[in-house]
Amino acid sequence: MVARATKRPRSSPSGDVEETFGRGSIRRVVMHNFMTYTDCWFSPGSHLNLLIGPNGSGKSTIVCALCIGLAASPKLLGRADNVKDFVKRGERNGWVEVHVQKSEDKVVTIKRTLCKESNSSSWLIDGRNAGLRQVQDLVKDLNVQIENLCQFLPQDKVVSFAKLSPEELLRETERAISTSAEGDDSLYQRHCRLIDQQSESVSLTKLIQTRRQKLEFLEAQRADIERDVEKVKRKKKLEEEREWAQKKLKWVEYNECKEVYLECKAALVSAKEKHKEKEKAYKQRERECNKQEREVGKLEGKAKEALAEVKKKTGALTKAQGKTENLFQQTDVIEREMNSFSSEKKRHEQSIRAVEQELDRAVRELEHWQERDRRGESDFNSDHQAELDQVKQRLQETHEDHVACRRSLDKAKREAAKQKLILEKIGHKLNSFTDDAAQRINAVQRHSPHMRIVAAKQWIDQNQNRLRGRVYGPLAAEVQIPNDQNAIYLENQVPQWCWQSFVTSYPEDRDLLQRELNSNRRYNINFMYTPSSGPLPHPHGNATDYASLDIKHTLDETFEAPAVVKNALKDVGAINLAYIGTSYTQTQIEQAAQRNITPQWRTTRIGQLWTPESKYTKLKSRYDGFESLRTSAVRPSRFLVQGGGQGGAQQAQEKAQLQRQEQDLQRQEQENGQAIRELEQRMAQLDSDLNRLNSKKKELSDLKNKTKKKINQCQVLVNQRTRELKTLKKKSYTREEEEKLAADRLQSIQDQARSVVACVSAFASLADRHFASVPVHMEHEVAKDRVNALRSGLRHEKDTVNEAANLVDAVQEEFHRNKERLAKSKKEAEEAQKLTDEAKAKFDAFPTNRDELEEAIIDLESKIKSLMITDPNILDEYNDILAKIEDLGKKLAGEVEDFENYESNRKKQEEAWLAPLQEVVARVNEKFAMLFADLGFAGEVRLMPSDGGYDKYRLEIHVKFHDKDDLQILTSTVQSGGGGGGLTTNFL
């Protein structure tokens, strides 16, 4: 289809048709698979272009093509939110191409291709690939303002144009007549700058007024505190005098310390002289003591020699005594050996006689039992043998029965274990059919294999003690909804990811799970935090308010779940804003659509409505509040409804079969249990029989072997006693051994006598030597006593010297302390005040005595305290006020000068903006009045100034359609739809 615009030619003075296209003019629009057109092109003229045709012929499609092709938002048209909705129904792609005048001899081509499947666009500028930002910059450079209602006004936005206030109409008109070449010098930019400058001017005026008020306040404040300032100055003078007196007190203290220092220095010299005299006397006494000690040393040598001779004789005596003692001990040993030999000989003879007697008794007993065995005399007879054979036979049979019973019992127990295992498997399978929560968890896991939901659930159950509160999830397992249809609604309302998520009521639990399961174990689970709260609100009204629509519930009322879970579903899926209708509700909607009337539910506050076949959702435009309707089909359930349809019938059949198997196995288990109990009783009886028969067999065997056993015991005893007797007879005690011990004893006694004689001789020699050494030792002891007396006197002299030295140390320590005190006092005095000529002159005004000086300081302090000053910072405050007055005066003078220059500049800019604007409005008014006069109406366009500021300037359109009426301002309510549309077209 080709739509060609009707052009209105403009004649030149020569009569030729003139076509002049300005910068930004539309030269050509081409469409392919766009809305109602398969292929269409449109070439407008340079002036007014009219598209005339019946409804549905595609007039608005060309307007949409301009908006879409020039990179404007689809929402400006109020028809759809996505570009894919502008592709012709049944087609996958479409495109729009717009040719725009760029310069006198240059036309730029913008092409936009729309993809329906991906809801995306691609751009070409003059055949070259481009991006959305490049296209928008080009359109802006061409001064094409699609969002400006004074340049681009779709039919759905005519009411919006009429709703523009006069102030907004003025600014939009300024924008429409401004060109990109003008830049910041356009009327619109000048107007904006004046509005900003007006705000700045008001701010400057307020600032100057505030500063003047503050300056007056500071002057009044300065006059109020001048009297207190004089008192402060007088107090400062007294404080200065006190300070000088305190400085002189430091120097007086220094002089006192100096006197004490000199006295201590003289005492130190005297103490050192006394110490020197004491030390000299001590050294003289020490030399005498050393001389006597040398004499003692000589005598000590002689005494040591005499002592060595005594020790030598003593050693010889000790050696002889030791030898004698050893001989006595040797004689005692020989005598004990002789006594032991006699007693052991008697015991040996007694042991031989005792063993011979026991051997004789054992031989006689052995011969007795052997004789009895030869004669056949025994307690075990043929009856006992027959009974033993019978017991052995019965024991063999009982043992075979026991083995067979054990095998049967083990087999029965294995069968019972197998049946129990099969029953447990069947029980788990039946539980999985009856546990809706488990089925939902399995379903969620199947649809999300990358998420370890079951493992996460197990970890949470095992580590509940580490959590502060309960963790809910996955959410699909937490809801209890009896109606399958409502379950389908709920699953469609809430996003799929939410059903796979876990919810905590404490943020620290969410952080712990995120760290343990996602960061450490890579479970890929989504965790949400939702605080617990009360019942869910219904801001669009309760379901009972819409009973006439057969609406009985909101979606949150159809199921049971913990409060935390419901709050999470509310935050994600807005379940408290969705209402549930019935087939009757859907029938009402369909009948309203057939009659082309608005369904009753759309007049209510309901935003989302569910019916068995569809979901209806209200959508409201963000641009102008336009309301549209979205209808979507109801998808089948994947999580919340389990066991429905053909799969549900198969599950029911499998469940019935499992129940029959379970009953059969339970019956077999009972029968097998009875058999096991009978076999266990039989085993107990056989065990008892085996024990009884084994006891009887042992009793008969012992009776049979009694005689042989007795003969063996007697033979063993005879052998033991024979070996023992041979061992005893091997050892003998002879006469020769006894005579040898007597000879040894006699020899030892003779050696003892000779050793005693040697001891007596050694003792006599020791006594002679000892008496000879006594005079030497006595002389040595006398000399030692004399030296000790000298040492005692020397120690006394040493103590006297030490006392003198301690006195020197004490006086010297005191001297150093006074010296440090003097240095410290001098430092403090100099830090307080250097002793200059000026300081000496100041010090002369005060007493030189310390007590008098301290009294003078106290007197000055009392005078200072008598001056009562309520504010100690009054002087600083006074000086601060003076500084502020001076600074504020300078700032005020500069700001007044700046304000005067600013006002002069603003008036120049106002003239540069207002004069051209008035000229433009006058031309628009002239042409607007002429066009309306041609139609038989009256109309004016007025620029209305305002004293309230530049933002209050307005552009008013005054019209009248009847002679009897007065001119009225254009509004969305005063004029009719046709009249409003006509005058809007004329104005544009």
Tab-separated table of C-alpha atoms in Angstrom, residues 362-379 706-715:
chain	number	residue	atom	x	y	z
A	362	ALA	CA	53.498	-96.961	97.872
A	363	VAL	CA	54.929	-100.349	96.706
A	364	ARG	CA	52.524	-102.283	98.909
A	365	GLU	CA	49.491	-100.252	97.680
A	366	LEU	CA	50.554	-100.742	94.046
A	367	GLU	CA	50.867	-104.509	94.550
A	368	HIS	CA	47.365	-104.485	96.149
A	369	TRP	CA	45.624	-102.843	93.158
A	370	GLN	CA	47.591	-104.930	90.630
A	371	GLU	CA	46.529	-108.113	92.409
A	372	ARG	CA	42.896	-106.965	92.407
A	373	ASP	CA	43.074	-106.155	88.709
A	374	ARG	CA	44.486	-109.661	87.950
A	375	ARG	CA	41.587	-111.268	89.841
A	376	GLY	CA	39.028	-109.132	87.879
A	377	GLU	CA	37.572	-107.429	90.907
A	378	SER	CA	35.911	-104.051	89.644
A	379	ASP	CA	32.821	-101.802	90.293
A	706	LYS	CA	38.455	-96.289	88.185
A	707	THR	CA	40.853	-99.365	88.828
A	708	LYS	CA	43.263	-98.502	85.989
A	709	LYS	CA	43.365	-94.932	87.149
A	710	LYS	CA	44.231	-96.027	90.733
A	711	ILE	CA	47.073	-98.342	89.507
A	712	ASN	CA	48.513	-95.489	87.416
A	713	GLN	CA	48.429	-93.116	90.410
A	714	CYS	CA	50.263	-95.660	92.642
A	715	GLN	CA	52.895	-96.350	89.961
